[in-house]
Short mmCIF file of C-alpha atoms in Angstrom, two decimals:
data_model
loop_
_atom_site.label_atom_id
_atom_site.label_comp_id
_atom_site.label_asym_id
_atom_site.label_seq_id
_atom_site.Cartn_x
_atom_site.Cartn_y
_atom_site.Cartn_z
CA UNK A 1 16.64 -25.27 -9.99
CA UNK A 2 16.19 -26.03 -13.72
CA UNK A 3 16.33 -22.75 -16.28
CA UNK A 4 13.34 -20.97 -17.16
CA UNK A 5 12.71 -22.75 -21.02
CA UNK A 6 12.45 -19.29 -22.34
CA UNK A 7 15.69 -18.82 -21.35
CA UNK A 8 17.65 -21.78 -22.48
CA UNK A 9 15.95 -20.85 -25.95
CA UNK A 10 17.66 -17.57 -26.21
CA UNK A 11 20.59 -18.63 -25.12
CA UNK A 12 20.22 -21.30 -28.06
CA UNK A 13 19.06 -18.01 -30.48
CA UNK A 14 20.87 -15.69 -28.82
CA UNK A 15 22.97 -14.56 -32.24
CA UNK A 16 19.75 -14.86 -34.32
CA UNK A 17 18.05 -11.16 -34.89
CA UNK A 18 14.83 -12.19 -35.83
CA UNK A 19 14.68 -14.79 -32.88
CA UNK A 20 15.75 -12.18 -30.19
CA UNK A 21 13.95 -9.25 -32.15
CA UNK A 22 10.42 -11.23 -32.03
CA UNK A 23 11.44 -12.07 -28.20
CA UNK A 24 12.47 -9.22 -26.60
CA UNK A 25 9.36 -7.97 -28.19
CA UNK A 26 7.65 -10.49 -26.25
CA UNK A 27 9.75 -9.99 -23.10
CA UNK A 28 12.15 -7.61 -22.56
CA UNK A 29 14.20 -8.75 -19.69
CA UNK A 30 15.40 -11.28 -22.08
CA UNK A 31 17.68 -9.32 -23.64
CA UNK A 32 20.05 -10.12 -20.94
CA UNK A 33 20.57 -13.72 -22.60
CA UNK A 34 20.97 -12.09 -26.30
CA UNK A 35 24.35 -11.89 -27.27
CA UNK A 36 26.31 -8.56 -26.41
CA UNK A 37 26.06 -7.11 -29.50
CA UNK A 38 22.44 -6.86 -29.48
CA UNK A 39 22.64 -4.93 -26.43
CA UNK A 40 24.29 -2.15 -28.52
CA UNK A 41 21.64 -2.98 -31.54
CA UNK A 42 19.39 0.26 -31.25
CA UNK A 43 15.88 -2.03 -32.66
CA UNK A 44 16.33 -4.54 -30.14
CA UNK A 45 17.00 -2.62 -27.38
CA UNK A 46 14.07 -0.05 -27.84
CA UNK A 47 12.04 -3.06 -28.54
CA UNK A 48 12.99 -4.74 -25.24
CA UNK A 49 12.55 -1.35 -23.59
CA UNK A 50 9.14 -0.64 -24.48
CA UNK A 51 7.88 -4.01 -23.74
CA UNK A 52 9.86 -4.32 -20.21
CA UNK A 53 11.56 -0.88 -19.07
CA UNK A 54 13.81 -2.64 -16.95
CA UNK A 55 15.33 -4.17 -20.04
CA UNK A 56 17.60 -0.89 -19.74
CA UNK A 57 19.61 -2.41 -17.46
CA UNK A 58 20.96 -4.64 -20.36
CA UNK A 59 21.58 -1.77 -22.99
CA UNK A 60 25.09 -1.03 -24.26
CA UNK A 61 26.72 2.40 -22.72
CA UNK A 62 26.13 4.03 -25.69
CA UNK A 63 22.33 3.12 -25.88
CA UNK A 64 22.03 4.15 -22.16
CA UNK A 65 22.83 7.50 -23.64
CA UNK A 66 20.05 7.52 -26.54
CA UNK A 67 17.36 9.85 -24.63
CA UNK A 68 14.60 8.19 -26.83
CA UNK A 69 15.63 4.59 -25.27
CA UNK A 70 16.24 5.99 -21.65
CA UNK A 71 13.06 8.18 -21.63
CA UNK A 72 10.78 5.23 -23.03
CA UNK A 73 12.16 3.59 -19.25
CA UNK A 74 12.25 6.03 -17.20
CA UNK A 75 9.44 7.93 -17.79
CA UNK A 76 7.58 4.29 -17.12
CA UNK A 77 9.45 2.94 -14.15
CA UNK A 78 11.13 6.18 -12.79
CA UNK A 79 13.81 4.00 -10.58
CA UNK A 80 15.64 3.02 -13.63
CA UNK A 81 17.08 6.53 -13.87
CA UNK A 82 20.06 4.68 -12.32
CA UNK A 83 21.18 3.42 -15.48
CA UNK A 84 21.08 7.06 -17.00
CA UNK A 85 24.26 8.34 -18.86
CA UNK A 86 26.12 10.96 -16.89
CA UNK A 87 25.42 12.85 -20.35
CA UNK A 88 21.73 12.90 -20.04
CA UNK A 89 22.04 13.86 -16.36
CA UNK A 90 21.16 17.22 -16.70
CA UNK A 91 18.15 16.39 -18.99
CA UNK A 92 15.71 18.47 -16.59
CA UNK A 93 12.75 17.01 -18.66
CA UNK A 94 13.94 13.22 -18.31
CA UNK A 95 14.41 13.68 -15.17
CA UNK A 96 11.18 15.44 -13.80
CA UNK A 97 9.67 11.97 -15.96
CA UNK A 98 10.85 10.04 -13.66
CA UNK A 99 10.02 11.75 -10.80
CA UNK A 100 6.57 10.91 -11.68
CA UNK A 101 7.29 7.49 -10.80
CA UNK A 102 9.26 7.99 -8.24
CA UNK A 103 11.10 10.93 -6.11
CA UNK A 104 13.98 8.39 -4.88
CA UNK A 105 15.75 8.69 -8.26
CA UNK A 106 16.58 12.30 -6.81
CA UNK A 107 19.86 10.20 -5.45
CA UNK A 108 20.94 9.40 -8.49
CA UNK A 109 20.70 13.47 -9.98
CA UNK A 110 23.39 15.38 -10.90
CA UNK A 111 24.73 18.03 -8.61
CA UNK A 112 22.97 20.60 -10.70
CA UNK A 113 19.23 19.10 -11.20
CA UNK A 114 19.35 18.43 -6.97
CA UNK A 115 20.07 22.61 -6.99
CA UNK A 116 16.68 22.74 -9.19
CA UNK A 117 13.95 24.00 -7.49
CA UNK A 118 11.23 22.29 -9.71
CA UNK A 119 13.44 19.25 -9.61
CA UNK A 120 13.71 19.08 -6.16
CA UNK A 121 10.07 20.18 -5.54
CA UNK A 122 8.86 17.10 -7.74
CA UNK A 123 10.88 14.47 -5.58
CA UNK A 124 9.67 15.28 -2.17
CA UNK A 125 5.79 14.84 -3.29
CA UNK A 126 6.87 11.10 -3.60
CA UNK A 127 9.25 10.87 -1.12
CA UNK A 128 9.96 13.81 1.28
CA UNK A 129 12.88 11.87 3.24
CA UNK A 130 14.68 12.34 -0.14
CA UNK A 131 15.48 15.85 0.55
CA UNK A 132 18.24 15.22 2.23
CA UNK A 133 19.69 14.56 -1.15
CA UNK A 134 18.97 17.93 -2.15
CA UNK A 135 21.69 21.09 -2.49
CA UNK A 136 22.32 22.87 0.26
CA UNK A 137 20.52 25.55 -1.26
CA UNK A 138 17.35 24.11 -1.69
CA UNK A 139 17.80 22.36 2.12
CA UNK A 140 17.13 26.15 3.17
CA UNK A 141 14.84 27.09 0.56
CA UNK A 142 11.10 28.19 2.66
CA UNK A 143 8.93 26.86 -0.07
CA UNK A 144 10.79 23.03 0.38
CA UNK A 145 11.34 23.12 3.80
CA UNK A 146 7.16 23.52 4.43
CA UNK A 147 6.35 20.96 1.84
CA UNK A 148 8.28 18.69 3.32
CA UNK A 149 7.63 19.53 7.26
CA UNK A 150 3.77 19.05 5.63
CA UNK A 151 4.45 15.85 4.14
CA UNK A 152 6.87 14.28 7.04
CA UNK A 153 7.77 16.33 9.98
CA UNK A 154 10.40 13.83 10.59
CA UNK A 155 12.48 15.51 7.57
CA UNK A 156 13.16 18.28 9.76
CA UNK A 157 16.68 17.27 10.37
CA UNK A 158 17.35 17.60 6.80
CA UNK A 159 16.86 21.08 7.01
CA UNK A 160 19.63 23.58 6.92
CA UNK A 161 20.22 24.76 10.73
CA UNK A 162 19.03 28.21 9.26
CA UNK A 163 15.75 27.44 8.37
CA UNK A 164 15.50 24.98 10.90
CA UNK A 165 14.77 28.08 13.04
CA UNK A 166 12.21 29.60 10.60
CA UNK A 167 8.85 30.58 12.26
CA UNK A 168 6.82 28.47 9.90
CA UNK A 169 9.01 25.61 9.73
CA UNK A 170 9.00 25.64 13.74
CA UNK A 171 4.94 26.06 13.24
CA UNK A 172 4.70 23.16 11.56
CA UNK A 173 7.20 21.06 13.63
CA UNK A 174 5.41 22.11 16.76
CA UNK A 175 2.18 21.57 15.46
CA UNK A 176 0.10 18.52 16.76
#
Protein backbone atom coordinates (compact mmCIF):
# COMPACT_ATOMS: atom_id res chain seq x y z
CA UNK A 1 0.00 0.00 0.00
CA UNK A 2 1.27 3.39 -1.25
CA UNK A 3 2.18 6.20 1.68
CA UNK A 4 -0.30 8.52 2.83
CA UNK A 5 0.96 11.93 0.54
CA UNK A 6 0.96 13.83 3.73
CA UNK A 7 3.40 11.70 4.83
CA UNK A 8 5.94 11.38 2.12
CA UNK A 9 5.81 15.35 2.34
CA UNK A 10 7.14 15.45 5.81
CA UNK A 11 9.41 13.09 5.37
CA UNK A 12 10.59 15.41 2.35
CA UNK A 13 10.27 18.63 5.10
CA UNK A 14 10.96 16.81 7.86
CA UNK A 15 14.21 19.21 8.91
CA UNK A 16 12.24 22.34 7.85
CA UNK A 17 10.60 24.19 11.13
CA UNK A 18 8.21 26.17 9.49
CA UNK A 19 7.06 23.14 7.26
CA UNK A 20 6.61 20.75 10.31
CA UNK A 21 5.55 23.75 12.66
CA UNK A 22 2.52 24.74 10.16
CA UNK A 23 1.88 20.75 9.95
CA UNK A 24 1.83 19.39 13.10
CA UNK A 25 -0.39 22.31 13.63
CA UNK A 26 -2.52 20.83 11.12
CA UNK A 27 -2.04 17.24 12.32
CA UNK A 28 -0.34 16.19 15.10
CA UNK A 29 0.37 12.58 14.65
CA UNK A 30 2.72 13.78 12.09
CA UNK A 31 5.25 14.59 14.19
CA UNK A 32 6.30 11.06 14.11
CA UNK A 33 7.82 11.71 10.48
CA UNK A 34 9.62 15.14 11.71
CA UNK A 35 13.05 14.66 12.34
CA UNK A 36 14.11 13.67 16.01
CA UNK A 37 15.08 16.79 17.03
CA UNK A 38 11.79 18.30 16.69
CA UNK A 39 10.48 15.83 18.97
CA UNK A 40 12.58 17.51 21.72
CA UNK A 41 11.58 21.15 20.12
CA UNK A 42 9.12 22.38 22.97
CA UNK A 43 6.80 24.68 19.98
CA UNK A 44 6.37 21.80 17.90
CA UNK A 45 5.59 19.39 20.21
CA UNK A 46 2.91 21.46 22.19
CA UNK A 47 1.68 22.39 18.83
CA UNK A 48 1.28 18.75 17.73
CA UNK A 49 -0.15 18.04 21.17
CA UNK A 50 -2.90 20.36 21.21
CA UNK A 51 -4.02 19.62 17.80
CA UNK A 52 -3.73 15.60 18.23
CA UNK A 53 -3.03 14.49 22.01
CA UNK A 54 -1.75 11.36 20.90
CA UNK A 55 1.09 13.24 19.28
CA UNK A 56 2.68 12.61 22.90
CA UNK A 57 3.66 9.48 22.01
CA UNK A 58 6.32 11.13 19.70
CA UNK A 59 7.74 13.73 22.30
CA UNK A 60 11.37 13.57 23.45
CA UNK A 61 11.83 12.12 27.25
CA UNK A 62 12.42 15.30 28.40
CA UNK A 63 9.18 16.87 26.88
CA UNK A 64 7.21 13.84 28.27
CA UNK A 65 8.24 15.42 31.51
CA UNK A 66 6.99 19.17 30.74
CA UNK A 67 3.53 18.97 32.81
CA UNK A 68 2.15 21.77 30.47
CA UNK A 69 2.76 19.32 27.30
CA UNK A 70 1.61 16.08 29.19
CA UNK A 71 -1.46 17.75 30.83
CA UNK A 72 -2.62 19.42 27.40
CA UNK A 73 -2.85 15.18 26.46
CA UNK A 74 -3.88 13.74 29.11
CA UNK A 75 -6.34 15.75 30.45
CA UNK A 76 -7.94 15.28 26.66
CA UNK A 77 -7.41 11.61 25.99
CA UNK A 78 -6.79 10.27 29.59
CA UNK A 79 -5.13 6.81 28.15
CA UNK A 80 -2.08 8.63 27.13
CA UNK A 81 -1.02 8.86 30.77
CA UNK A 82 1.17 5.93 29.62
CA UNK A 83 3.65 8.09 28.20
CA UNK A 84 3.86 10.12 31.57
CA UNK A 85 7.39 10.71 33.13
CA UNK A 86 7.95 8.65 36.22
CA UNK A 87 8.63 12.35 37.56
CA UNK A 88 5.18 13.60 37.05
CA UNK A 89 3.79 10.35 38.47
CA UNK A 90 2.81 11.60 41.57
CA UNK A 91 1.18 14.74 40.01
CA UNK A 92 -2.24 13.96 41.93
CA UNK A 93 -3.87 16.76 39.78
CA UNK A 94 -2.59 15.30 36.30
CA UNK A 95 -3.56 12.38 37.19
CA UNK A 96 -7.22 12.77 38.55
CA UNK A 97 -7.31 14.72 34.66
CA UNK A 98 -7.05 11.84 33.22
CA UNK A 99 -9.19 9.92 35.11
CA UNK A 100 -11.82 11.98 33.61
CA UNK A 101 -11.23 10.29 30.48
CA UNK A 102 -10.61 7.28 31.59
CA UNK A 103 -10.16 5.14 35.03
CA UNK A 104 -7.85 2.41 33.15
CA UNK A 105 -4.84 4.77 33.33
CA UNK A 106 -5.07 3.76 37.17
CA UNK A 107 -2.51 0.83 35.81
CA UNK A 108 -0.15 2.97 34.85
CA UNK A 109 -0.12 5.12 38.61
CA UNK A 110 2.50 5.18 40.82
CA UNK A 111 2.47 3.03 43.90
CA UNK A 112 1.53 6.08 45.88
CA UNK A 113 -1.46 7.79 43.75
CA UNK A 114 -3.11 3.84 43.61
CA UNK A 115 -2.86 4.29 47.82
CA UNK A 116 -4.97 7.68 47.14
CA UNK A 117 -8.28 7.49 48.13
CA UNK A 118 -9.60 10.30 45.75
CA UNK A 119 -7.36 8.77 43.15
CA UNK A 120 -8.58 5.54 43.43
CA UNK A 121 -12.22 6.67 43.98
CA UNK A 122 -12.07 8.59 40.52
CA UNK A 123 -10.93 5.37 38.52
CA UNK A 124 -13.55 2.95 39.52
CA UNK A 125 -16.51 5.47 38.33
CA UNK A 126 -15.05 4.65 34.80
CA UNK A 127 -13.95 1.41 35.25
CA UNK A 128 -14.64 -0.51 38.53
CA UNK A 129 -12.67 -3.80 37.33
CA UNK A 130 -9.64 -1.43 37.68
CA UNK A 131 -9.56 -1.76 41.34
CA UNK A 132 -7.74 -4.50 41.36
CA UNK A 133 -4.93 -2.18 40.55
CA UNK A 134 -5.47 -0.41 43.63
CA UNK A 135 -3.19 -0.66 47.12
CA UNK A 136 -3.98 -3.07 49.29
CA UNK A 137 -5.20 -0.50 51.45
CA UNK A 138 -7.72 0.93 49.47
CA UNK A 139 -8.79 -2.97 48.27
CA UNK A 140 -10.20 -2.97 52.01
CA UNK A 141 -11.24 0.47 52.25
CA UNK A 142 -15.60 0.31 52.97
CA UNK A 143 -16.25 3.41 50.99
CA UNK A 144 -14.40 1.57 47.60
CA UNK A 145 -15.38 -1.70 48.18
CA UNK A 146 -19.44 -0.48 47.96
CA UNK A 147 -18.81 1.72 45.01
CA UNK A 148 -17.50 -0.79 43.28
CA UNK A 149 -19.85 -3.90 44.46
CA UNK A 150 -22.57 -0.95 43.17
CA UNK A 151 -21.01 -0.46 39.97
CA UNK A 152 -19.93 -4.31 39.17
CA UNK A 153 -20.58 -6.95 41.67
CA UNK A 154 -18.24 -9.02 39.72
CA UNK A 155 -15.24 -6.88 41.34
CA UNK A 156 -15.84 -8.63 44.42
CA UNK A 157 -12.84 -10.80 44.08
CA UNK A 158 -10.74 -7.82 44.09
CA UNK A 159 -11.60 -7.19 47.45
CA UNK A 160 -9.32 -7.80 50.33
CA UNK A 161 -10.55 -11.25 52.04
CA UNK A 162 -11.32 -8.85 55.05
CA UNK A 163 -13.81 -6.84 53.65
CA UNK A 164 -14.87 -9.44 51.50
CA UNK A 165 -16.75 -10.51 54.67
CA UNK A 166 -18.15 -7.01 55.46
CA UNK A 167 -21.97 -6.95 56.07
CA UNK A 168 -22.58 -4.37 53.40
CA UNK A 169 -20.26 -5.62 50.93
CA UNK A 170 -22.00 -9.20 51.43
CA UNK A 171 -25.46 -7.02 51.12
CA UNK A 172 -24.68 -5.92 48.04
CA UNK A 173 -23.12 -9.17 46.64
CA UNK A 174 -26.17 -11.05 47.74
CA UNK A 175 -28.46 -8.66 46.54
CA UNK A 176 -30.59 -9.51 43.37
Amino acid sequence: MPEAPEITAMKENASNREYVLKTVNENGKLLEFADDNFHNDREVVLAAVKNNPEALEFASFDLKKDREIVYESVSKLGWTYCYVDESLKNDKELLLAGLEKSGQILYFASPEMRDDKDVVMKAIEDKPIIVKYASKRMRNDLDVGIKVMDKNKKCFKFLEPELQKNEKIQEIKNAE
